[in-house]
Amino acid sequence: MSIRAGQIDDIPGLRAVFNDSIRQTCQRDYTSEQIEAWLHKGLSNPQRWEKLMAEQQVFVLESDAKIILGFASFHPDGLIDMFYLHPVCQG
């Protein structure tokens, strides 16, 4: 595994990790309605992801096979915006 800077071409993989992490990890703490609202807000606007890549520092966790397993994004002031890890990597 390696950590690298995110690139615009990573957006589909980031969105997949975002979706899988929320769907599979958060079901024990949130209702299905809350999860669907969270996913809708996060996935329904592709421009949001492009803006994320343009305005924040994004780091990607990638497997040796070049599969995105997680990511984190930081505002310029260092505030964490997103931090998601695919469920297969969670302990």
Short mmCIF file of C-alpha atoms in Angstrom, two decimals:
data_model
loop_
_atom_site.label_atom_id
_atom_site.label_comp_id
_atom_site.label_asym_id
_atom_site.label_seq_id
_atom_site.Cartn_x
_atom_site.Cartn_y
_atom_site.Cartn_z
CA MET A 1 0.00 0.00 0.00
CA SER A 2 1.01 3.58 -0.51
CA ILE A 3 -0.27 7.07 0.16
CA ARG A 4 -0.08 9.64 -2.61
CA ALA A 5 -1.55 12.96 -3.63
CA GLY A 6 -5.00 12.72 -5.14
CA GLN A 7 -5.62 13.47 -8.81
CA ILE A 8 -8.75 14.43 -10.72
CA ASP A 9 -8.80 10.95 -12.30
CA ASP A 10 -9.26 9.49 -8.80
CA ILE A 11 -12.76 10.90 -8.40
CA PRO A 12 -14.62 7.69 -9.40
CA GLY A 13 -12.56 5.69 -6.90
CA LEU A 14 -13.04 8.28 -4.17
CA ARG A 15 -16.78 8.26 -4.73
CA ALA A 16 -16.80 4.45 -4.55
CA VAL A 17 -14.92 4.44 -1.24
CA PHE A 18 -17.23 7.17 0.10
CA ASN A 19 -20.30 5.10 -0.87
CA ASP A 20 -19.01 1.75 0.39
CA SER A 21 -17.66 3.16 3.63
CA ILE A 22 -20.91 4.87 4.54
CA ARG A 23 -23.18 2.02 3.42
CA GLN A 24 -21.25 -0.78 5.09
CA THR A 25 -19.73 0.90 8.14
CA CYS A 26 -22.34 3.37 9.29
CA GLN A 27 -25.42 1.15 9.29
CA ARG A 28 -24.96 0.31 12.95
CA ASP A 29 -25.02 3.99 13.98
CA TYR A 30 -27.40 5.65 11.49
CA THR A 31 -30.85 4.89 10.12
CA SER A 32 -31.22 3.92 6.47
CA GLU A 33 -32.89 7.29 5.86
CA GLN A 34 -29.91 9.15 7.32
CA ILE A 35 -27.47 7.08 5.26
CA GLU A 36 -29.39 7.68 2.04
CA ALA A 37 -29.54 11.43 2.73
CA TRP A 38 -25.79 11.48 3.44
CA LEU A 39 -25.02 9.57 0.25
CA HIS A 40 -27.37 11.68 -1.84
CA LYS A 41 -25.73 14.88 -0.64
CA GLY A 42 -22.26 13.47 -1.26
CA LEU A 43 -22.81 11.72 -4.57
CA SER A 44 -25.50 13.69 -6.41
CA ASN A 45 -23.25 16.62 -7.30
CA PRO A 46 -20.20 15.64 -9.40
CA GLN A 47 -18.96 19.24 -9.34
CA ARG A 48 -18.56 18.96 -5.57
CA TRP A 49 -15.83 16.36 -6.10
CA GLU A 50 -14.07 18.48 -8.72
CA LYS A 51 -14.17 21.43 -6.31
CA LEU A 52 -12.78 19.21 -3.56
CA MET A 53 -9.82 18.28 -5.76
CA ALA A 54 -9.22 21.91 -6.80
CA GLU A 55 -9.53 23.56 -3.40
CA GLN A 56 -8.30 20.98 -0.90
CA GLN A 57 -5.29 18.80 -0.38
CA VAL A 58 -6.35 15.22 -1.01
CA PHE A 59 -4.38 12.12 -0.07
CA VAL A 60 -5.24 8.68 -1.44
CA LEU A 61 -4.49 5.28 0.08
CA GLU A 62 -3.83 2.90 -2.78
CA SER A 63 -3.21 -0.84 -2.86
CA ASP A 64 -0.23 -2.33 -4.67
CA ALA A 65 -2.73 -3.21 -7.42
CA LYS A 66 -3.58 0.53 -7.76
CA ILE A 67 -7.04 0.19 -6.18
CA ILE A 68 -8.15 3.15 -4.06
CA LEU A 69 -8.78 1.96 -0.50
CA GLY A 70 -9.22 5.27 1.27
CA PHE A 71 -8.76 9.01 1.14
CA ALA A 72 -8.57 12.13 3.24
CA SER A 73 -9.06 15.76 2.29
CA PHE A 74 -7.87 18.86 4.10
CA HIS A 75 -8.86 22.51 3.80
CA PRO A 76 -5.97 24.96 3.29
CA ASP A 77 -6.05 25.79 7.02
CA GLY A 78 -5.50 22.09 7.86
CA LEU A 79 -9.09 21.29 8.86
CA ILE A 80 -10.10 17.75 7.87
CA ASP A 81 -13.10 17.68 5.53
CA MET A 82 -13.34 14.04 4.47
CA PHE A 83 -11.67 10.90 5.83
CA TYR A 84 -12.95 7.58 4.48
CA LEU A 85 -11.53 4.07 4.46
CA HIS A 86 -13.00 1.16 2.53
CA PRO A 87 -14.60 -1.39 4.87
CA VAL A 88 -12.17 -4.16 3.80
CA CYS A 89 -9.39 -2.10 5.43
CA GLN A 90 -11.19 -1.34 8.67
CA GLY A 91 -10.37 -3.38 11.72
#
